[in-house]
XYZ file of C-alpha atoms in Angstrom:
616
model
C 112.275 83.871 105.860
C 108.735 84.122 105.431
C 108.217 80.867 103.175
C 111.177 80.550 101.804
C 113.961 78.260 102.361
C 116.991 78.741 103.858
C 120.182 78.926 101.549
C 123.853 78.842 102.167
C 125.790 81.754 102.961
C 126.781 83.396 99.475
C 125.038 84.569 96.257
C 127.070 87.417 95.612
C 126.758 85.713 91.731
C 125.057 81.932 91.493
C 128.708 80.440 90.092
C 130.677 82.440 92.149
C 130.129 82.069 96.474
C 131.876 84.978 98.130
C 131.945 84.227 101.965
C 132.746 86.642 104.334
C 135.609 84.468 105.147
C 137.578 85.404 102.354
C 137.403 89.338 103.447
C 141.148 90.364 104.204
C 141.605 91.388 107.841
C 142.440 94.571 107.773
C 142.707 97.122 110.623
C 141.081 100.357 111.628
C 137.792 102.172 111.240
C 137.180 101.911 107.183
C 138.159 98.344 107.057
C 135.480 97.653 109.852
C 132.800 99.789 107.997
C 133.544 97.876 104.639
C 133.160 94.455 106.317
C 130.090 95.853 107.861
C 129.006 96.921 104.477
C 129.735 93.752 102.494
C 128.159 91.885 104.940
C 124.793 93.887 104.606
C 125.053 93.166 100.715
C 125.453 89.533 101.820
C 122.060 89.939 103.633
C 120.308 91.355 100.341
C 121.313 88.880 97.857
C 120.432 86.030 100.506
C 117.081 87.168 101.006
C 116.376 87.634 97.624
C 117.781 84.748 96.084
C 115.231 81.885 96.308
C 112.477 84.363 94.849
C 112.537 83.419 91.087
C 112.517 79.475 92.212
C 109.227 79.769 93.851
C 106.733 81.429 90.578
C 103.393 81.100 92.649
C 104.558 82.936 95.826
C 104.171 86.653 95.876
C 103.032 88.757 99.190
C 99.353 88.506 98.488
C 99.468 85.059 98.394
C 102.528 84.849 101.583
C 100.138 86.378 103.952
C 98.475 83.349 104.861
C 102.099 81.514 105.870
C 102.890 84.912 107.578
C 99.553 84.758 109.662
C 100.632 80.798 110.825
C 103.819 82.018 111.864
C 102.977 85.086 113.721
C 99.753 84.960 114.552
C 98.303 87.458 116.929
C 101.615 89.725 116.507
C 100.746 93.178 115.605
C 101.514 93.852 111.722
C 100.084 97.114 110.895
C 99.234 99.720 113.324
C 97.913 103.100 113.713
C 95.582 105.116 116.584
C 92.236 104.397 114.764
C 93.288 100.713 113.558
C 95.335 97.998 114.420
C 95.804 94.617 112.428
C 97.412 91.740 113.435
C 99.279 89.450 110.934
C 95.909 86.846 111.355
C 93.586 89.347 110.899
C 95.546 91.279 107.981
C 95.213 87.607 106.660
C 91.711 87.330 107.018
C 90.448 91.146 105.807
C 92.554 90.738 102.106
C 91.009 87.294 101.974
C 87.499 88.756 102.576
C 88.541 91.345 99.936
C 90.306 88.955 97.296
C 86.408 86.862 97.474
C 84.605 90.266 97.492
C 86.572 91.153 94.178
C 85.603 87.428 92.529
C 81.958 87.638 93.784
C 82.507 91.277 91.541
C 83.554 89.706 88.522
C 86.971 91.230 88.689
C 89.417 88.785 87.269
C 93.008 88.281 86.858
C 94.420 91.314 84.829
C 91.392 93.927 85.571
C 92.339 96.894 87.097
C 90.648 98.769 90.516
C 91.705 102.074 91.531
C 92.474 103.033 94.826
C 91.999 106.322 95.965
C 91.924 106.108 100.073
C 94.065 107.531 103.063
C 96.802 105.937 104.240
C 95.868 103.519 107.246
C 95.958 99.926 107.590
C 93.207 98.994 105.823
C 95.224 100.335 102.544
C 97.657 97.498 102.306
C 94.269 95.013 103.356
C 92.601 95.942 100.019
C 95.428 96.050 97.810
C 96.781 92.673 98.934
C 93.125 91.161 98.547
C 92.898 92.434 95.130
C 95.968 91.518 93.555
C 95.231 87.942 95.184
C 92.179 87.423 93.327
C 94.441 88.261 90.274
C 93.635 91.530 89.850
C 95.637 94.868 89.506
C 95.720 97.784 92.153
C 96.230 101.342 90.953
C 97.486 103.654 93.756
C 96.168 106.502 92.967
C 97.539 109.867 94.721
C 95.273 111.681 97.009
C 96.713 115.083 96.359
C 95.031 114.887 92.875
C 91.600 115.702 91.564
C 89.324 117.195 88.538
C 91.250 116.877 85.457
C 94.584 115.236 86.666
C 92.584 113.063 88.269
C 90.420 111.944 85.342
C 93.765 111.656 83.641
C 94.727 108.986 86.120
C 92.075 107.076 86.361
C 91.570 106.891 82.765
C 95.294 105.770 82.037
C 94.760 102.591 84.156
C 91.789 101.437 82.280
C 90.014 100.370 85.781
C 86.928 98.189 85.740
C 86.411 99.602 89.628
C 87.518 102.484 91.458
C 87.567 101.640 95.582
C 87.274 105.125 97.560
C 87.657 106.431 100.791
C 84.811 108.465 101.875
C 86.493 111.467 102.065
C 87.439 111.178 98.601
C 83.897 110.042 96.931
C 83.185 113.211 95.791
C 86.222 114.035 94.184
C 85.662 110.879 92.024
C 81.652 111.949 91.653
C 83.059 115.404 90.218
C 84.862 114.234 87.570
C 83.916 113.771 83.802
C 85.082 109.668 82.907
C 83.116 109.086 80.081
C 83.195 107.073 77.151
C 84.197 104.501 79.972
C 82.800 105.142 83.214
C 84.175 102.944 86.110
C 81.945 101.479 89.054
C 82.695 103.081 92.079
C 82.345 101.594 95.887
C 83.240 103.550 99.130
C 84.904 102.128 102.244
C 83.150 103.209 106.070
C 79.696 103.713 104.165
C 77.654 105.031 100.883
C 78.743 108.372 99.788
C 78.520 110.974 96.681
C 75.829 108.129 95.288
C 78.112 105.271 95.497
C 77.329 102.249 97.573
C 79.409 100.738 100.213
C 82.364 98.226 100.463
C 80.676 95.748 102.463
C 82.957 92.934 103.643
C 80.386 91.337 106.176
C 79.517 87.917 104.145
C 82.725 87.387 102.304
C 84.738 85.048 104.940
C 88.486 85.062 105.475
C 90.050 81.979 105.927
C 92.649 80.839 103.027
C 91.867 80.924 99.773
C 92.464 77.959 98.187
C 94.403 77.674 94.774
C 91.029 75.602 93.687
C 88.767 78.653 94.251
C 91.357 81.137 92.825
C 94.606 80.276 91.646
C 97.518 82.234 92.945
C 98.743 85.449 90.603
C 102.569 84.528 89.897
C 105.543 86.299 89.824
C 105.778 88.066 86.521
C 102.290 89.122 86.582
C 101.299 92.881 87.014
C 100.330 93.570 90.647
C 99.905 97.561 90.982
C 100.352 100.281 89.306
C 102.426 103.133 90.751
C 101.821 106.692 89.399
C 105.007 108.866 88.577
C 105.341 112.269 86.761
C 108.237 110.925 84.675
C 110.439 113.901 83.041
C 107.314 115.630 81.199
C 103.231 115.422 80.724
C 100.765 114.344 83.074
C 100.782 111.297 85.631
C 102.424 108.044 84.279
C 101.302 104.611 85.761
C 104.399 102.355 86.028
C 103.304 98.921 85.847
C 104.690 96.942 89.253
C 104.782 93.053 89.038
C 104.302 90.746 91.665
C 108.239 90.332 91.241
C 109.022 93.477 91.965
C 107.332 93.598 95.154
C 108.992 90.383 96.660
C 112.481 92.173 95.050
C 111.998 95.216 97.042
C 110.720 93.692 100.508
C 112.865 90.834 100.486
C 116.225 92.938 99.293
C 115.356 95.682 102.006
C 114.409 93.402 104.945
C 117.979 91.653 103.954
C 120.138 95.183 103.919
C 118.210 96.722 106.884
C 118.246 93.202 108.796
C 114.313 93.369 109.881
C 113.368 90.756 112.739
C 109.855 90.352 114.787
C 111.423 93.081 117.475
C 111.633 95.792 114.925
C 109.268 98.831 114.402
C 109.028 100.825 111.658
C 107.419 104.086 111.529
C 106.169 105.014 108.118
C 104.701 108.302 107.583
C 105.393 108.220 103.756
C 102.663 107.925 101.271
C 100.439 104.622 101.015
C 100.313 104.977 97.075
C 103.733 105.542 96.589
C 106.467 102.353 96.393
C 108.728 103.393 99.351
C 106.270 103.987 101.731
C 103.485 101.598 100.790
C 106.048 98.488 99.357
C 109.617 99.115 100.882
C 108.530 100.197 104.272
C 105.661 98.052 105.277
C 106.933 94.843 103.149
C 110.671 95.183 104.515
C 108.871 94.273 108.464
C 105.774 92.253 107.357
C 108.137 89.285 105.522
C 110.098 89.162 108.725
C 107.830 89.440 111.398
C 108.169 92.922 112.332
C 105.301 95.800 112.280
C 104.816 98.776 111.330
C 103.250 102.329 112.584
C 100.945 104.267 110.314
C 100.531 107.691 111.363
C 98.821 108.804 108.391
C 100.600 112.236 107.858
C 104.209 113.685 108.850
C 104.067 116.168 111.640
C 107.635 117.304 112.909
C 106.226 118.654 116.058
C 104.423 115.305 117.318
C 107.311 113.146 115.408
C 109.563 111.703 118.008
C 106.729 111.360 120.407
C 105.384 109.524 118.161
C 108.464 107.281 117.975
C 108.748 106.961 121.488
C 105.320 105.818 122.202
C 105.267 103.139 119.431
C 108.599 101.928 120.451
C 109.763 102.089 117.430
C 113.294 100.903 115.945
C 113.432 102.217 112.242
C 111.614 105.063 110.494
C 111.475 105.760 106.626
C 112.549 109.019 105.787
C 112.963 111.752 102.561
C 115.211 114.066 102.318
C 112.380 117.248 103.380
C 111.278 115.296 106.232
C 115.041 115.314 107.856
C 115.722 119.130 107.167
C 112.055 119.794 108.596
C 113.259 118.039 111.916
C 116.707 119.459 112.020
C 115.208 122.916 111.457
C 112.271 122.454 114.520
C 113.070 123.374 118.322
C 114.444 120.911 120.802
C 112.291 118.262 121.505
C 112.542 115.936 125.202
C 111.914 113.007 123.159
C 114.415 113.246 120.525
C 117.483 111.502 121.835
C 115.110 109.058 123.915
C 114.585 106.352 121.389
C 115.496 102.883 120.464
C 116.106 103.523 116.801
C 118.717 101.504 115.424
C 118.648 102.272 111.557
C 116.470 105.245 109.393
C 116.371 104.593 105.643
C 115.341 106.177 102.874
C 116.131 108.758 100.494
C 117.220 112.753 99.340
C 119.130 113.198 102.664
C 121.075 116.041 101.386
C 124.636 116.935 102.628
C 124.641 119.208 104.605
C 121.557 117.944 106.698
C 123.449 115.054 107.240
C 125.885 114.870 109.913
C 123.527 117.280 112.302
C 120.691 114.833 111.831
C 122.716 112.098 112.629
C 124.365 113.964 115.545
C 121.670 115.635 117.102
C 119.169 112.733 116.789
C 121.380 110.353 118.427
C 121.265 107.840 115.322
C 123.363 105.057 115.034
C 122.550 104.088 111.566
C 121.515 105.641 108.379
C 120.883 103.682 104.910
C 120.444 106.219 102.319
C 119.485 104.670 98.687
C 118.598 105.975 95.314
C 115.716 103.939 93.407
C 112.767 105.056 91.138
C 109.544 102.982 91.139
C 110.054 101.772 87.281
C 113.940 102.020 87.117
C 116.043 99.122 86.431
C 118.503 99.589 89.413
C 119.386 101.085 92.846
C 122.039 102.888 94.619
C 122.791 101.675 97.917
C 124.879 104.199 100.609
C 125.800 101.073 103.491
C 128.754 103.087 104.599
C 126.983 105.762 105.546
C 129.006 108.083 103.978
C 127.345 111.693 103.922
C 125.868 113.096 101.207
C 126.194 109.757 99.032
C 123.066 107.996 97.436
C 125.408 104.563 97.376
C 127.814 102.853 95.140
C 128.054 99.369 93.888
C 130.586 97.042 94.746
C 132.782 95.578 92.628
C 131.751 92.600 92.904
C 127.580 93.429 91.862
C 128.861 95.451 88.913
C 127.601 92.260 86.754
C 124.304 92.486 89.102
C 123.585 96.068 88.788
C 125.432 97.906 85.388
C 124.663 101.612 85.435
C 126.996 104.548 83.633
C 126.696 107.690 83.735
C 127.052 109.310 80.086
C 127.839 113.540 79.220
C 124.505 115.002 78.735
C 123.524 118.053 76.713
C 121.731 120.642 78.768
C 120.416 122.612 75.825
C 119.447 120.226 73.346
C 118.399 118.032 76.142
C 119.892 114.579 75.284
C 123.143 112.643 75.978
C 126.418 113.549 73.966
C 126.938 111.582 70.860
C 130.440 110.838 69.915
C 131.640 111.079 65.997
C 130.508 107.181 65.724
C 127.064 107.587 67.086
C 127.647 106.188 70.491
C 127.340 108.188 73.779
C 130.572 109.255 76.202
C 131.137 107.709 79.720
C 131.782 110.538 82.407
C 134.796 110.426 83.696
C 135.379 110.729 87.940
C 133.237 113.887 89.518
C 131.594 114.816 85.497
C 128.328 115.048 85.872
C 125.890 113.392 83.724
C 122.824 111.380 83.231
C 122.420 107.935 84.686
C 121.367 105.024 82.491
C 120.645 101.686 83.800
C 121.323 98.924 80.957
C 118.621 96.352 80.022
C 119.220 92.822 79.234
C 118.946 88.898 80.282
C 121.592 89.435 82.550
C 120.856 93.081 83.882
C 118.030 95.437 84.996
C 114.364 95.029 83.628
C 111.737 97.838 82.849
C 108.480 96.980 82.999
C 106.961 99.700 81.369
C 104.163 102.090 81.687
C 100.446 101.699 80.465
C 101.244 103.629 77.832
C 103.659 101.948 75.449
C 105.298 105.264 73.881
C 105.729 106.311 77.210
C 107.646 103.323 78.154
C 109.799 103.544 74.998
C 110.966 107.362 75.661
C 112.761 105.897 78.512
C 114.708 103.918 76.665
C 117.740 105.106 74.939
C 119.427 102.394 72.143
C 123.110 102.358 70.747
C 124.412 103.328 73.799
C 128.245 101.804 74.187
C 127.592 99.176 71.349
C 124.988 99.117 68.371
C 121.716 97.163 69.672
C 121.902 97.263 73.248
C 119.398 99.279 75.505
C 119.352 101.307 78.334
C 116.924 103.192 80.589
C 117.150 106.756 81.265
C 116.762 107.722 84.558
C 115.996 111.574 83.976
C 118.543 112.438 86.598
C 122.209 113.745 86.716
C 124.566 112.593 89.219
C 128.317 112.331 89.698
C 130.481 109.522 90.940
C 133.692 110.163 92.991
C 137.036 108.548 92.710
C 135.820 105.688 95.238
C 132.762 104.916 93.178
C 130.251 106.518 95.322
C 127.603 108.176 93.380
C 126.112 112.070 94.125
C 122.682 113.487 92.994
C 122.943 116.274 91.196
C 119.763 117.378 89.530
C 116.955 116.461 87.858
C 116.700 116.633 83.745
C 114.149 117.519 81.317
C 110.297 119.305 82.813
C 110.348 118.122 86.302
C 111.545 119.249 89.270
C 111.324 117.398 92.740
C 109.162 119.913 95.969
C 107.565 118.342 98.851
C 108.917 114.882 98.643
C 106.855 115.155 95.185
C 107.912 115.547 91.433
C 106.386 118.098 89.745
C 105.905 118.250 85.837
C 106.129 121.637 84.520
C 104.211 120.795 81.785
C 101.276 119.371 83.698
C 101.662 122.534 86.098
C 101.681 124.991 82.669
C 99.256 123.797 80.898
C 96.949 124.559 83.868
C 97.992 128.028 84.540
C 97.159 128.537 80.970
C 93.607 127.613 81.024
C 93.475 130.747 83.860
C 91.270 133.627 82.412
C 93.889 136.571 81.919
C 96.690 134.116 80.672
C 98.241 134.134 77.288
C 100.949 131.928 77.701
C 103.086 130.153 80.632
C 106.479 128.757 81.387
C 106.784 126.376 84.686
C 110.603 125.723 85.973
C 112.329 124.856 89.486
C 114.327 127.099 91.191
C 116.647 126.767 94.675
C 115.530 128.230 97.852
C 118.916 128.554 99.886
C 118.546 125.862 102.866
C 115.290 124.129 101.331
C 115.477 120.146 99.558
C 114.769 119.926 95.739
C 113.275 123.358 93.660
C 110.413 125.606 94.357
C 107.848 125.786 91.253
C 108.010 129.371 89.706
C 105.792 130.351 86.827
C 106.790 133.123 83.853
C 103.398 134.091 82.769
C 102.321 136.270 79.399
C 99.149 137.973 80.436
C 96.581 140.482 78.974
C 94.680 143.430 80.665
C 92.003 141.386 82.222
C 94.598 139.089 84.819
C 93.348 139.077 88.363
C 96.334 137.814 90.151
C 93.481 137.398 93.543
C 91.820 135.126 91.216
C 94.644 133.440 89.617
C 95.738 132.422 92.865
C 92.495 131.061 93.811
C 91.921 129.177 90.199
C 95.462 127.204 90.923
C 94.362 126.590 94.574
C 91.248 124.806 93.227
C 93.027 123.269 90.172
C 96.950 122.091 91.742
C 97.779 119.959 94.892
C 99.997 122.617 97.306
C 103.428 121.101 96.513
C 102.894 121.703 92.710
C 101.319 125.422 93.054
C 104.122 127.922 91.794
C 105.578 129.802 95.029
C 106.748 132.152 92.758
C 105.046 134.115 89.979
C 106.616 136.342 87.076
C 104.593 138.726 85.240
C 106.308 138.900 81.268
C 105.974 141.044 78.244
C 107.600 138.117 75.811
C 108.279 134.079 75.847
C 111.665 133.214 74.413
C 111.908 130.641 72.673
C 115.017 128.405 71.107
C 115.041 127.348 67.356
C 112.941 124.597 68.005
C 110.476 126.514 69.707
C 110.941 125.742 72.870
C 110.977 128.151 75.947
C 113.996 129.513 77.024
C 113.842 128.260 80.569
C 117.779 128.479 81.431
C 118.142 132.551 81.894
C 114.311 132.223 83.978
C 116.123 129.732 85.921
C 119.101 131.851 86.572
C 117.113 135.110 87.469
C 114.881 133.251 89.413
C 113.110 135.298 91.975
C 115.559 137.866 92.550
C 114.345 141.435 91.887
C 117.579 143.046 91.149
C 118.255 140.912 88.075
C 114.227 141.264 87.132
C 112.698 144.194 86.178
C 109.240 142.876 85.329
C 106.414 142.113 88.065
C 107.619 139.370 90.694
C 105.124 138.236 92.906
C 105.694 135.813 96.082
C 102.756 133.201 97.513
C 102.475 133.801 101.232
C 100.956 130.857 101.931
C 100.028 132.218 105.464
C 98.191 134.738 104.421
C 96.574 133.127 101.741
C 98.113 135.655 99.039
C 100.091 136.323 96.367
C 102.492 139.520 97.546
C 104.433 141.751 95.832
C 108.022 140.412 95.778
C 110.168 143.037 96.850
C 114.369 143.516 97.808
C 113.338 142.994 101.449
C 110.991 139.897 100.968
C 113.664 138.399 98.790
C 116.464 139.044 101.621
C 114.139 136.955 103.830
C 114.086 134.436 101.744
C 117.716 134.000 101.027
C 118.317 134.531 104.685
C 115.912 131.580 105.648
C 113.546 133.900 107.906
C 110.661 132.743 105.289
C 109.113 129.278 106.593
C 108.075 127.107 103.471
């Protein structure tokens, strides 16, 4: 267990054991998939259990106990670098006394902006055991958005990758400017992370004491439902919550493999699927990047057992040519999330997989879905039992005005089975926690008060999902000015504002809209323009401004802006129209993003679109 001590076989509630004994016997294949189920719950709540009765042990500080139990094992790997769990040990111990010989003490915040490798989860875990606070910044971001995220974390210390020094250098981050040290050498004027006389045996609780549980570890950057980049703050509890809970449902062991090639700063990839192996033993692969093409080699070669997935990367795989490789694996289990329906059964199928765990979570959310059954399409459902553990509702939500339904007394309406609406996740002693943003106003728009009863609290999840008859819950969409592209949310408001700094453009309106066999929503931009609009340069302006998966595919050249009462743009009739050039009259432009252009979009482009002959 990594530390902890074992505990009895129950903890479905602390006054209330529920052994797998007591399951009724029942016969034939859904009874056998329901014990199987119940007793992956079982496995959760186990592992999580003794967390809150040991305050002073988070993963920063559980490395050390992880290197004396498996030693020379190999913990993270990847072609250019391979640690084991001693000397993963050793390099965040070097790093937690490199950040105290820095004056960087418990609370103050250091930036990370590096790519993902092994060395990632080394400095974050070094940092956050000298007490201080990681912020994982995204590497698809720079100039403005990136001075925007920086500046939201209030960092003492911003720790950079060389290939990203310059990026930082470029940027304007006055009043307070930030000191800045590269890792593999000096760049961009900033001097080099050098570890060499910093030692790495264990840190003792004399030199440093250890951070505990409820204090702030990271921060995790997420668009939210509008504006710029968020920073969600992540506590040390949260971290031992997820890897615990997940090496518990996915039953991780030394033997297993994972292969990871999710994001670093984000909290599936660089919490879920690294801390899920490292507290048991296991390891886990670090290609850097997703490539569908060298993908199952990849798995093959590694030997490896799991793999963390989103929904894109599955329909990108499904989609590619036969592969020798494919079916010639040892994978036992692939988790993650966005598997859509339709992808499902012929991933499963072709891909030989005996196992997929499909969940629903959000970085600062106050609860989970989890799909054990594997039942298609499905991002979980709660057992009866957990309902106490995990209380989430689903309320009738206003598409215009934007807001749940209010009843005559003030309170909002439970959907009934197969209505869609917007999840909330209640807040409480006894229920989820939020744990906020940097920015306290931001943290309180999530919230939404006199829910079911005058007083209580709830979080809003931004999304709108369904539940079935059988209590299995169904994404639907997301709410409000994001959509999801790329594995990525994109805020249409961030994206906007942007576009409307271009020379030539009055006025802009971002929204998503469907490509037929494509995960989440395109970006498409409704644009007011004068004489002097260069779409050439436009294009160019938002290649040197936007990160690929939040550049508009589609462009729409308008003579007015709608807008509602309020003022707001009429974005439900763009939606509709989307990109289709019988039901719009006005300029439509596509970005071939092989050619490097934006291209007139015509009946025939948009045919080969809807027809899926168009790669995106």
């Amino acid at each position: 267990m990594g530390g902890f001590p074992p505990i009895p076989n129950s903890l479905c509630r602390a006054d209330a054991p529920f052994p797998l004994s007591e399951i009724p016997a029942k016969q034939g294949k859904s009874a056998r998939k329901g014990k199987s189920a119940l007793k992956d719950w079982v496995r959760a709540l186990e592992a999580t259990a003794p967390i809150a009765k040991h305050p002073a042990v988070t993963l920063s500080s559980l490395i050390d106990d992880l290197a004396g139990q498996f030693g020379d094992a190999p913990a993270l790997l990847s072609d250019a670098q391979r640690l084991s769990y001693r000397e993963l040990a050793e390099r965040a111990n070097q790093y937690a006394r490199w950040a105290m010989a820095h004056s960087i003490r418990a609370g103050d915040v250091v930036c990370l902006l590096m790519p993902d490798c092994p060395e990632y989860l080394a400095v974050w875990l070094g940092i956050t055991r000298a007490g201080g606070v990681v912020a994982l910044l995204n590497t698809n971001l720079s100039g403005e958005v990136l001075a925007h995220a920086i500046g939201v974390a209030k960092p003492v210390g911003i720790i950079s990758g060389t290939a990203f020094a310059g990026a930082i250098a470029a940027i304007d981050m006055r009043p307070a400017v930030p000191k800045c040290w590269v890792l593999g050498g000096a760049a961009a004027g900033f001097p080099d992370l050098d570890l060499r006389s910093y030692a790495g045996h264990r840190i003792d609780p004399a030199e440093c004491r250890p951070p505990l549980l409820g204090d702030r570890a990271l921060c995790i950057y997420t668009s939210g439902t509008t504006g710029l980049p968020k920073a969600a703050n992540v506590s040390h509890y949260r971290i031992m919550q997820w890897c615990y809970w997940f090496a518990g449902i996915m039953d991780t062991g030394p033997a297993d493999r994972m292969y990871n090639c999710l994001p670093l700063q984000h909290s599936v990839g660089g919490i879920v699927a690294v801390g899920a192996l490292l507290v048991r033993g296991g390891s886990v692969v670090l290609p850097g990047r997703f490539s569908a093409s060298r993908f199952w080699d990849d798995i093959v070669r590694w030997d490896c057992t799991l793999f963390q997935y989103i929904g894109e990367l599955c329909r990108y795989l499904v989609n590619s040519k036969p592969h020798p490789s494919e079916a010639a694996h040892r994978i036992r289990l692939c988790a993650g999330n966005g598997l859509a329906g339709d992808v499902w059964r012929p991933f499963q199928e072709r891909f030989k997989l005996p196992r997929i765990l499909e969940f629903y979570a959000a970085t600062e959310g106050s609860f989970s879905l989890y799909n054990v059954e594997g039942e298609p399409g499905a991002i979980g459902r709660i057992p009866s039992f957990l309902t106490h553990r995990f209380p989430v509702a689903l309320v009738r939500f206003d598409v215009e005005a934007g807001e749940p339904v209010r009843a005559d007394d003030g309170l909002c309406i439970r959907c009934a089975p197969d209505e869609t609406g917007e999840a909330l996740g209640k807040l409480g002693d006894s229920a989820g926690r939020f744990e906020g943003y940097t920015d306290a106003q931001a943290s309180e728009r999530k919230l939404l008060r006199d829910v079911f009863a005058a007083g209580d609290a709830w979080f809003r999840t931004g999304d709108l999902m369904r539940r079935d008859e059988r209590g299995f819950f169904y994404f639907m969409d997301r709410i409000g000015d994001t959509f999801r592209w790329k594995g990525e949310n994109v805020s249409t408001t961030e994206v906007a504002a942007v576009i409307a700094t271009c020379p030539g453009v009055c006025e802009a309106v971002v929204y998503g809209v469907k490509i037929p066999g494509a995960d989440g929503r395109a970006g498409m931009a409704a644009i007011l323009a004068d004489a002097s609009l260069d779409v050439a340069q436009f294009r160019q302006y938002l290649t040197a401004r936007l990160p690929d998966y939040a550049r508009p595919l589609f462009l729409r050249i308008r003579t007015e802006i709608e807008t509602t009462a309020t003022f707001k743009p009429k974005k439900q009739e763009l939606m509709a129209q989307a990109y289709d050039p019988v039901l719009v009259s006005e300029p439509l432009f596509f970005d071939d993003r092989q050619r490097g252009t934006l291209v007139p979009l015509d009946a025939a482009l948009h045919a080969s679109i809807v027809a899926g002959t168009v790669r995106f």
